[in-house]
Amino acid sequence: MLLDIDLYGGQHLNLPRLISFPRLKILQLSEISVFRERNIQQLFSNCPVLEELCLKYCLLNHLNIISSTLKSLTFVSSLHMCMSDINIMIDAPNLISITVHDNIPQHLVVERFPSLVDADIHRMFTEPDVLIDVIPNFVKKLSNVKQLKLWDFIFEKLELADVLDTSFPTFNNLITLEVSFIKTQHVKSLFTFLRFSPNLESLVFGCVSCWDEVNEDALTLDVVPHCLLMHLKSIKFQDFEGQSKELDLVQLFLQNSRVLQTVIIEHSSVDSETRTKKDVEDLNKKIMEQLLMYKWASTECVINLSSSP
């Protein structure tokens, strides 16, 4: 019996009327064009035990995913190819993992994911003409997630839609949050999001961009999120350049995170080929001098700095 199908290669999906994959668990479509609603719905409905679905670089004009067996769902540059006047529905109550590296269309209907463990939406975006609440409404459906990866664009949309102060759910299960990229002007929105993540234990920054213009209060806290007071134990800063705003952000966490145990700072790979061991040592010294200027909220916190060029 067929358990895994991987269809690839710039072709139209044109299935026979009588087709069945009673034991198929993994389906991946790559660079496939699906123009007939019957074809895509027929394919899904005849995979009664499907657990993993992955769509990469597909051209779709209809998508309706309703499955109680689906556990993993991935979209890569496929949703944005859908026609603008169609509805896309996702109803998968037992979904465990979802990845969306895609342009979200206007008409997207998503049910809740009560069993969700991890979600990666760090490349989710929308076109300028799409309503600002499309992404916030999607993010709300992820409120049961335990591990979440997102990026600056998400915080921008949450801020513009003004949902963080009005109708945002609490992410009680969220333990690990990874922010792949964020501008300092959206750090305020990040901290507001953290107020809805009371049990967060681990926070990772892929890159903090310090080149945008910000107000003086951009790196200040009006309200300290509960997770900083009670649960946040580990923070990692990747691609760290040692800019003053980066250091201000680290300091902000150090001054407000009462149970923080570890801060890991990994230097940027830019100029790594010409950087000497002494350069790294000098940078580490500069960083520590800056961070030791203020009192830390946690007496148990240890800072681990990159030790190699």
C-alpha positions as YAML, in Angstrom:
chain: A
units: angstrom
residues:
- id: 1
  name: MET
  ca: [0.00, 0.00, 0.00]
- id: 2
  name: LEU
  ca: [1.19, 3.50, -0.87]
- id: 3
  name: LEU
  ca: [2.10, 5.53, 2.24]
- id: 4
  name: ASP
  ca: [3.99, 8.51, 0.76]
- id: 5
  name: ILE
  ca: [3.46, 10.53, -2.46]
- id: 6
  name: ASP
  ca: [5.68, 13.35, -3.72]
- id: 7
  name: LEU
  ca: [4.44, 14.98, -6.94]
- id: 8
  name: TYR
  ca: [6.80, 17.46, -8.54]
- id: 9
  name: GLY
  ca: [7.27, 19.40, -11.70]
- id: 10
  name: GLY
  ca: [5.27, 22.12, -13.43]
- id: 11
  name: GLN
  ca: [2.29, 20.01, -14.40]
- id: 12
  name: HIS
  ca: [-1.49, 20.21, -14.08]
- id: 13
  name: LEU
  ca: [-3.06, 17.91, -11.54]
- id: 14
  name: ASN
  ca: [-5.73, 16.01, -13.44]
- id: 15
  name: LEU
  ca: [-6.91, 12.98, -11.51]
- id: 16
  name: PRO
  ca: [-9.24, 10.20, -12.64]
- id: 17
  name: ARG
  ca: [-12.66, 10.17, -11.04]
- id: 18
  name: LEU
  ca: [-12.06, 6.87, -9.28]
- id: 19
  name: ILE
  ca: [-8.97, 7.19, -7.14]
- id: 20
  name: SER
  ca: [-8.25, 6.18, -3.57]
- id: 21
  name: PHE
  ca: [-5.26, 6.21, -1.24]
- id: 22
  name: PRO
  ca: [-6.67, 4.49, 1.84]
- id: 23
  name: ARG
  ca: [-3.34, 4.33, 3.70]
- id: 24
  name: LEU
  ca: [-1.55, 7.41, 2.39]
- id: 25
  name: LYS
  ca: [-0.04, 9.38, 5.28]
- id: 26
  name: ILE
  ca: [2.32, 11.85, 3.57]
- id: 27
  name: LEU
  ca: [1.47, 13.99, 0.52]
- id: 28
  name: GLN
  ca: [3.76, 16.62, -0.95]
- id: 29
  name: LEU
  ca: [2.92, 18.70, -4.02]
- id: 30
  name: SER
  ca: [5.70, 20.82, -5.52]
- id: 31
  name: GLU
  ca: [5.29, 23.15, -8.52]
- id: 32
  name: ILE
  ca: [1.91, 21.63, -9.35]
- id: 33
  name: SER
  ca: [-0.95, 23.57, -10.96]
- id: 34
  name: VAL
  ca: [-4.43, 22.75, -9.68]
- id: 35
  name: PHE
  ca: [-7.20, 24.59, -11.51]
- id: 36
  name: ARG
  ca: [-10.22, 22.36, -10.94]
- id: 37
  name: GLU
  ca: [-11.87, 22.34, -7.55]
- id: 38
  name: ARG
  ca: [-12.93, 18.75, -8.07]
- id: 39
  name: ASN
  ca: [-9.36, 17.55, -8.46]
- id: 40
  name: ILE
  ca: [-7.91, 18.95, -5.26]
- id: 41
  name: GLN
  ca: [-10.97, 18.13, -3.14]
- id: 42
  name: GLN
  ca: [-11.14, 14.64, -4.61]
- id: 43
  name: LEU
  ca: [-7.50, 14.08, -3.76]
- id: 44
  name: PHE
  ca: [-7.92, 15.16, -0.14]
- id: 45
  name: SER
  ca: [-11.19, 13.31, 0.43]
- id: 46
  name: ASN
  ca: [-9.68, 10.06, -0.85]
- id: 47
  name: CYS
  ca: [-6.81, 10.20, 1.64]
- id: 48
  name: PRO
  ca: [-8.77, 9.31, 4.80]
- id: 49
  name: VAL
  ca: [-5.71, 8.83, 7.07]
- id: 50
  name: LEU
  ca: [-3.49, 11.62, 5.69]
- id: 51
  name: GLU
  ca: [-1.19, 13.01, 8.41]
- id: 52
  name: GLU
  ca: [1.24, 15.31, 6.55]
- id: 53
  name: LEU
  ca: [0.43, 17.73, 3.73]
- id: 54
  name: CYS
  ca: [3.02, 19.98, 2.11]
- id: 55
  name: LEU
  ca: [2.36, 22.43, -0.74]
- id: 56
  name: LYS
  ca: [5.42, 24.11, -2.27]
- id: 57
  name: TYR
  ca: [5.33, 26.59, -5.16]
- id: 58
  name: CYS
  ca: [1.93, 25.38, -6.32]
- id: 59
  name: LEU
  ca: [-0.59, 27.30, -8.42]
- id: 60
  name: LEU
  ca: [-4.04, 26.92, -6.88]
- id: 61
  name: ASN
  ca: [-7.46, 28.36, -7.52]
- id: 62
  name: HIS
  ca: [-9.23, 26.53, -4.73]
- id: 63
  name: LEU
  ca: [-8.21, 25.10, -1.38]
- id: 64
  name: ASN
  ca: [-10.44, 23.55, 1.24]
- id: 65
  name: ILE
  ca: [-8.60, 21.43, 3.80]
- id: 66
  name: ILE
  ca: [-10.92, 19.64, 6.20]
- id: 67
  name: SER
  ca: [-9.28, 16.73, 8.00]
- id: 68
  name: SER
  ca: [-9.43, 15.20, 11.46]
- id: 69
  name: THR
  ca: [-6.30, 13.10, 10.83]
- id: 70
  name: LEU
  ca: [-3.95, 15.81, 9.56]
- id: 71
  name: LYS
  ca: [-1.05, 16.47, 11.96]
- id: 72
  name: SER
  ca: [1.41, 18.51, 9.88]
- id: 73
  name: LEU
  ca: [0.64, 21.25, 7.33]
- id: 74
  name: THR
  ca: [3.16, 23.26, 5.29]
- id: 75
  name: PHE
  ca: [2.67, 26.08, 2.78]
- id: 76
  name: VAL
  ca: [5.61, 27.48, 0.84]
- id: 77
  name: SER
  ca: [4.84, 30.12, -1.83]
- id: 78
  name: SER
  ca: [1.52, 28.52, -2.75]
- id: 79
  name: LEU
  ca: [-1.26, 30.48, -1.06]
- id: 80
  name: HIS
  ca: [-0.23, 33.72, -2.75]
- id: 81
  name: MET
  ca: [-0.82, 32.08, -6.12]
- id: 82
  name: CYS
  ca: [-4.50, 31.56, -5.31]
- id: 83
  name: MET
  ca: [-6.94, 33.79, -7.10]
- id: 84
  name: SER
  ca: [-7.98, 36.78, -5.00]
- id: 85
  name: ASP
  ca: [-11.73, 36.15, -5.12]
- id: 86
  name: ILE
  ca: [-11.80, 32.63, -3.68]
- id: 87
  name: ASN
  ca: [-12.11, 31.34, -0.14]
- id: 88
  name: ILE
  ca: [-9.47, 29.18, 1.48]
- id: 89
  name: MET
  ca: [-10.53, 27.08, 4.45]
- id: 90
  name: ILE
  ca: [-8.38, 25.14, 6.88]
- id: 91
  name: ASP
  ca: [-10.15, 22.98, 9.45]
- id: 92
  name: ALA
  ca: [-7.75, 20.49, 11.05]
- id: 93
  name: PRO
  ca: [-8.55, 20.15, 14.77]
- id: 94
  name: ASN
  ca: [-5.79, 17.61, 15.43]
- id: 95
  name: LEU
  ca: [-3.02, 19.55, 13.72]
- id: 96
  name: ILE
  ca: [0.26, 19.43, 15.67]
- id: 97
  name: SER
  ca: [2.56, 21.45, 13.40]
- id: 98
  name: ILE
  ca: [2.00, 24.23, 10.87]
- id: 99
  name: THR
  ca: [4.52, 26.09, 8.72]
- id: 100
  name: VAL
  ca: [3.56, 29.07, 6.57]
- id: 101
  name: HIS
  ca: [6.26, 30.69, 4.45]
- id: 102
  name: ASP
  ca: [3.80, 32.39, 2.17]
- id: 103
  name: ASN
  ca: [1.80, 35.43, 1.17]
- id: 104
  name: ILE
  ca: [-1.58, 35.20, 2.89]
- id: 105
  name: PRO
  ca: [-4.58, 36.00, 0.65]
- id: 106
  name: GLN
  ca: [-7.58, 38.09, 1.64]
- id: 107
  name: HIS
  ca: [-10.15, 35.31, 1.93]
- id: 108
  name: LEU
  ca: [-8.64, 32.92, 4.45]
- id: 109
  name: VAL
  ca: [-10.85, 31.05, 6.92]
- id: 110
  name: VAL
  ca: [-9.03, 29.15, 9.64]
- id: 111
  name: GLU
  ca: [-10.55, 27.20, 12.51]
- id: 112
  name: ARG
  ca: [-8.80, 26.82, 15.86]
- id: 113
  name: PHE
  ca: [-5.97, 24.34, 16.34]
- id: 114
  name: PRO
  ca: [-6.53, 22.96, 19.86]
- id: 115
  name: SER
  ca: [-3.75, 20.35, 19.56]
- id: 116
  name: LEU
  ca: [-1.08, 22.61, 18.06]
- id: 117
  name: VAL
  ca: [2.49, 22.17, 19.35]
- id: 118
  name: ASP
  ca: [4.64, 24.24, 16.99]
- id: 119
  name: ALA
  ca: [4.01, 26.95, 14.42]
- id: 120
  name: ASP
  ca: [6.51, 28.59, 12.08]
- id: 121
  name: ILE
  ca: [5.18, 31.75, 10.45]
- id: 122
  name: HIS
  ca: [8.39, 33.74, 10.31]
- id: 123
  name: ARG
  ca: [7.96, 34.27, 6.57]
- id: 124
  name: MET
  ca: [4.26, 35.03, 6.52]
- id: 125
  name: PHE
  ca: [3.27, 38.28, 4.81]
- id: 126
  name: THR
  ca: [0.48, 39.97, 2.85]
- id: 127
  name: GLU
  ca: [0.18, 42.30, -0.10]
- id: 128
  name: PRO
  ca: [-0.48, 46.00, 0.69]
- id: 129
  name: ASP
  ca: [-4.10, 45.81, -0.49]
- id: 130
  name: VAL
  ca: [-5.01, 42.98, 1.90]
- id: 131
  name: LEU
  ca: [-6.90, 44.02, 5.04]
- id: 132
  name: ILE
  ca: [-4.64, 44.47, 8.06]
- id: 133
  name: ASP
  ca: [-6.61, 42.02, 10.22]
- id: 134
  name: VAL
  ca: [-5.94, 38.95, 8.04]
- id: 135
  name: ILE
  ca: [-2.65, 38.04, 9.74]
- id: 136
  name: PRO
  ca: [-3.80, 39.01, 13.28]
- id: 137
  name: ASN
  ca: [-6.87, 36.79, 12.86]
- id: 138
  name: PHE
  ca: [-4.62, 33.92, 11.79]
- id: 139
  name: VAL
  ca: [-2.25, 34.43, 14.74]
- id: 140
  name: LYS
  ca: [-5.19, 34.31, 17.14]
- id: 141
  name: LYS
  ca: [-5.94, 30.77, 15.98]
- id: 142
  name: LEU
  ca: [-2.48, 29.68, 17.16]
- id: 143
  name: SER
  ca: [-3.16, 30.43, 20.83]
- id: 144
  name: ASN
  ca: [-2.66, 26.81, 21.94]
- id: 145
  name: VAL
  ca: [0.83, 26.54, 20.45]
- id: 146
  name: LYS
  ca: [3.85, 25.59, 22.58]
- id: 147
  name: GLN
  ca: [6.64, 26.67, 20.21]
- id: 148
  name: LEU
  ca: [6.20, 29.68, 17.92]
- id: 149
  name: LYS
  ca: [8.47, 31.26, 15.33]
- id: 150
  name: LEU
  ca: [7.56, 34.63, 13.81]
- id: 151
  name: TRP
  ca: [9.09, 37.88, 12.59]
- id: 152
  name: ASP
  ca: [8.85, 41.66, 12.56]
- id: 153
  name: PHE
  ca: [6.08, 41.85, 9.94]
- id: 154
  name: ILE
  ca: [3.73, 39.99, 12.28]
- id: 155
  name: PHE
  ca: [4.26, 42.49, 15.10]
- id: 156
  name: GLU
  ca: [3.73, 45.35, 12.65]
- id: 157
  name: LYS
  ca: [0.35, 43.91, 11.60]
- id: 158
  name: LEU
  ca: [-0.68, 43.22, 15.20]
- id: 159
  name: GLU
  ca: [0.14, 46.82, 16.05]
- id: 160
  name: LEU
  ca: [-1.70, 48.28, 13.05]
- id: 161
  name: ALA
  ca: [-4.78, 46.15, 13.69]
- id: 162
  name: ASP
  ca: [-4.76, 47.29, 17.33]
- id: 163
  name: VAL
  ca: [-5.66, 43.80, 18.54]
- id: 164
  name: LEU
  ca: [-3.04, 43.55, 21.29]
- id: 165
  name: ASP
  ca: [-4.98, 46.07, 23.35]
- id: 166
  name: THR
  ca: [-8.47, 44.85, 22.54]
- id: 167
  name: SER
  ca: [-9.23, 41.26, 21.57]
- id: 168
  name: PHE
  ca: [-6.11, 39.11, 21.75]
- id: 169
  name: PRO
  ca: [-6.15, 35.61, 23.30]
- id: 170
  name: THR
  ca: [-3.74, 34.38, 25.95]
- id: 171
  name: PHE
  ca: [-1.05, 31.95, 24.78]
- id: 172
  name: ASN
  ca: [-0.98, 29.94, 28.00]
- id: 173
  name: ASN
  ca: [0.88, 26.99, 26.50]
- id: 174
  name: LEU
  ca: [3.62, 28.99, 24.78]
- id: 175
  name: ILE
  ca: [7.01, 27.95, 26.18]
- id: 176
  name: THR
  ca: [9.43, 28.88, 23.38]
- id: 177
  name: LEU
  ca: [9.25, 31.96, 21.16]
- id: 178
  name: GLU
  ca: [11.68, 32.61, 18.32]
- id: 179
  name: VAL
  ca: [11.72, 36.02, 16.62]
- id: 180
  name: SER
  ca: [13.72, 35.56, 13.43]
- id: 181
  name: PHE
  ca: [13.99, 39.30, 12.72]
- id: 182
  name: ILE
  ca: [12.73, 42.43, 14.45]
- id: 183
  name: LYS
  ca: [13.25, 46.17, 14.11]
- id: 184
  name: THR
  ca: [13.68, 48.12, 17.31]
- id: 185
  name: GLN
  ca: [10.59, 50.19, 16.46]
- id: 186
  name: HIS
  ca: [8.45, 47.07, 16.98]
- id: 187
  name: VAL
  ca: [10.01, 45.95, 20.26]
- id: 188
  name: LYS
  ca: [7.12, 47.62, 22.12]
- id: 189
  name: SER
  ca: [4.69, 45.36, 20.27]
- id: 190
  name: LEU
  ca: [6.83, 42.35, 21.14]
- id: 191
  name: PHE
  ca: [6.62, 43.16, 24.83]
- id: 192
  name: THR
  ca: [2.87, 43.63, 24.53]
- id: 193
  name: PHE
  ca: [2.69, 40.19, 22.91]
- id: 194
  name: LEU
  ca: [4.71, 38.80, 25.83]
- id: 195
  name: ARG
  ca: [1.97, 40.00, 28.17]
- id: 196
  name: PHE
  ca: [-0.24, 37.38, 26.51]
- id: 197
  name: SER
  ca: [2.44, 34.67, 26.93]
- id: 198
  name: PRO
  ca: [2.51, 34.29, 30.72]
- id: 199
  name: ASN
  ca: [4.39, 30.97, 30.84]
- id: 200
  name: LEU
  ca: [7.14, 31.68, 28.31]
- id: 201
  name: GLU
  ca: [10.49, 30.14, 29.33]
- id: 202
  name: SER
  ca: [12.74, 30.61, 26.29]
- id: 203
  name: LEU
  ca: [13.14, 33.53, 23.87]
- id: 204
  name: VAL
  ca: [15.39, 33.59, 20.79]
- id: 205
  name: PHE
  ca: [16.22, 36.59, 18.59]
- id: 206
  name: GLY
  ca: [17.58, 35.73, 15.14]
- id: 207
  name: CYS
  ca: [18.43, 39.35, 14.33]
- id: 208
  name: VAL
  ca: [17.67, 42.71, 15.93]
- id: 209
  name: SER
  ca: [17.77, 45.52, 13.36]
- id: 210
  name: CYS
  ca: [19.00, 48.78, 14.89]
- id: 211
  name: TRP
  ca: [19.02, 51.01, 11.83]
- id: 212
  name: ASP
  ca: [15.44, 52.28, 12.01]
- id: 213
  name: GLU
  ca: [14.43, 55.58, 13.59]
- id: 214
  name: VAL
  ca: [12.70, 55.09, 16.94]
- id: 215
  name: ASN
  ca: [11.27, 57.19, 19.75]
- id: 216
  name: GLU
  ca: [13.14, 57.49, 23.02]
- id: 217
  name: ASP
  ca: [10.65, 55.19, 24.77]
- id: 218
  name: ALA
  ca: [10.91, 52.40, 22.18]
- id: 219
  name: LEU
  ca: [13.13, 50.34, 24.46]
- id: 220
  name: THR
  ca: [11.29, 50.95, 27.71]
- id: 221
  name: LEU
  ca: [8.61, 48.98, 29.55]
- id: 222
  name: ASP
  ca: [5.28, 50.39, 30.69]
- id: 223
  name: VAL
  ca: [4.18, 47.06, 32.16]
- id: 224
  name: VAL
  ca: [6.50, 44.15, 32.90]
- id: 225
  name: PRO
  ca: [5.05, 40.97, 31.32]
- id: 226
  name: HIS
  ca: [4.24, 38.18, 33.75]
- id: 227
  name: CYS
  ca: [6.61, 35.76, 32.01]
- id: 228
  name: LEU
  ca: [9.59, 38.03, 32.78]
- id: 229
  name: LEU
  ca: [8.67, 38.04, 36.45]
- id: 230
  name: MET
  ca: [7.97, 34.34, 36.88]
- id: 231
  name: HIS
  ca: [9.08, 32.05, 34.04]
- id: 232
  name: LEU
  ca: [11.55, 33.39, 31.45]
- id: 233
  name: LYS
  ca: [14.80, 31.47, 32.00]
- id: 234
  name: SER
  ca: [16.74, 31.71, 28.75]
- id: 235
  name: ILE
  ca: [17.31, 34.35, 26.06]
- id: 236
  name: LYS
  ca: [19.51, 33.96, 23.00]
- id: 237
  name: PHE
  ca: [20.65, 36.77, 20.70]
- id: 238
  name: GLN
  ca: [21.99, 35.58, 17.35]
- id: 239
  name: ASP
  ca: [23.73, 37.68, 14.70]
- id: 240
  name: PHE
  ca: [24.69, 40.20, 17.42]
- id: 241
  name: GLU
  ca: [26.73, 43.22, 16.31]
- id: 242
  name: GLY
  ca: [27.12, 45.03, 19.62]
- id: 243
  name: GLN
  ca: [25.13, 48.11, 18.56]
- id: 244
  name: SER
  ca: [23.93, 50.38, 21.36]
- id: 245
  name: LYS
  ca: [20.26, 49.56, 20.74]
- id: 246
  name: GLU
  ca: [21.01, 45.84, 20.85]
- id: 247
  name: LEU
  ca: [22.73, 46.33, 24.20]
- id: 248
  name: ASP
  ca: [19.81, 48.43, 25.44]
- id: 249
  name: LEU
  ca: [17.45, 45.56, 24.60]
- id: 250
  name: VAL
  ca: [19.62, 43.02, 26.43]
- id: 251
  name: GLN
  ca: [19.81, 45.38, 29.39]
- id: 252
  name: LEU
  ca: [16.03, 45.79, 29.37]
- id: 253
  name: PHE
  ca: [15.60, 42.05, 29.81]
- id: 254
  name: LEU
  ca: [18.32, 41.85, 32.47]
- id: 255
  name: GLN
  ca: [16.71, 44.59, 34.53]
- id: 256
  name: ASN
  ca: [13.22, 43.04, 34.45]
- id: 257
  name: SER
  ca: [13.59, 39.24, 34.23]
- id: 258
  name: ARG
  ca: [13.61, 37.98, 37.81]
- id: 259
  name: VAL
  ca: [14.21, 34.26, 37.18]
- id: 260
  name: LEU
  ca: [16.49, 34.58, 34.15]
- id: 261
  name: GLN
  ca: [19.28, 31.99, 34.18]
- id: 262
  name: THR
  ca: [21.09, 32.35, 30.87]
- id: 263
  name: VAL
  ca: [21.66, 35.00, 28.22]
- id: 264
  name: ILE
  ca: [23.51, 33.73, 25.15]
- id: 265
  name: ILE
  ca: [25.02, 36.26, 22.74]
- id: 266
  name: GLU
  ca: [26.32, 34.99, 19.40]
- id: 267
  name: HIS
  ca: [28.26, 37.48, 17.29]
- id: 268
  name: SER
  ca: [27.29, 38.36, 13.74]
- id: 269
  name: SER
  ca: [29.01, 36.39, 10.98]
- id: 270
  name: VAL
  ca: [29.62, 39.65, 9.07]
- id: 271
  name: ASP
  ca: [33.39, 40.22, 8.74]
- id: 272
  name: SER
  ca: [34.00, 36.94, 10.57]
- id: 273
  name: GLU
  ca: [36.79, 36.02, 8.15]
- id: 274
  name: THR
  ca: [38.83, 39.12, 9.06]
- id: 275
  name: ARG
  ca: [37.88, 39.22, 12.73]
- id: 276
  name: THR
  ca: [40.69, 38.16, 15.05]
- id: 277
  name: LYS
  ca: [40.48, 36.53, 18.45]
- id: 278
  name: LYS
  ca: [41.51, 39.84, 20.01]
- id: 279
  name: ASP
  ca: [38.68, 41.61, 18.15]
- id: 280
  name: VAL
  ca: [36.21, 39.19, 19.70]
- id: 281
  name: GLU
  ca: [37.74, 39.61, 23.15]
- id: 282
  name: ASP
  ca: [37.56, 43.41, 22.85]
- id: 283
  name: LEU
  ca: [33.93, 43.27, 21.73]
- id: 284
  name: ASN
  ca: [33.03, 40.90, 24.57]
- id: 285
  name: LYS
  ca: [34.71, 43.24, 27.05]
- id: 286
  name: LYS
  ca: [32.76, 46.20, 25.68]
- id: 287
  name: ILE
  ca: [29.49, 44.27, 25.92]
- id: 288
  name: MET
  ca: [30.06, 43.19, 29.52]
- id: 289
  name: GLU
  ca: [31.11, 46.68, 30.61]
- id: 290
  name: GLN
  ca: [27.86, 48.04, 29.22]
- id: 291
  name: LEU
  ca: [25.69, 45.33, 30.76]
- id: 292
  name: LEU
  ca: [27.30, 45.56, 34.19]
- id: 293
  name: MET
  ca: [26.46, 49.26, 34.49]
- id: 294
  name: TYR
  ca: [23.00, 48.45, 35.86]
- id: 295
  name: LYS
  ca: [21.55, 46.09, 38.44]
- id: 296
  name: TRP
  ca: [20.12, 42.83, 37.12]
- id: 297
  name: ALA
  ca: [16.80, 41.51, 38.38]
- id: 298
  name: SER
  ca: [18.13, 37.94, 38.61]
- id: 299
  name: THR
  ca: [21.16, 37.16, 40.76]
- id: 300
  name: GLU
  ca: [21.47, 33.74, 39.12]
- id: 301
  name: CYS
  ca: [21.84, 34.97, 35.53]
- id: 302
  name: VAL
  ca: [24.94, 34.02, 33.52]
- id: 303
  name: ILE
  ca: [25.90, 35.63, 30.21]
- id: 304
  name: ASN
  ca: [27.59, 33.41, 27.63]
- id: 305
  name: LEU
  ca: [29.42, 35.31, 24.87]
- id: 306
  name: SER
  ca: [30.93, 34.06, 21.61]
- id: 307
  name: SER
  ca: [34.55, 33.13, 22.23]
- id: 308
  name: SER
  ca: [35.71, 32.51, 18.66]
- id: 309
  name: PRO
  ca: [36.03, 34.78, 15.60]
...
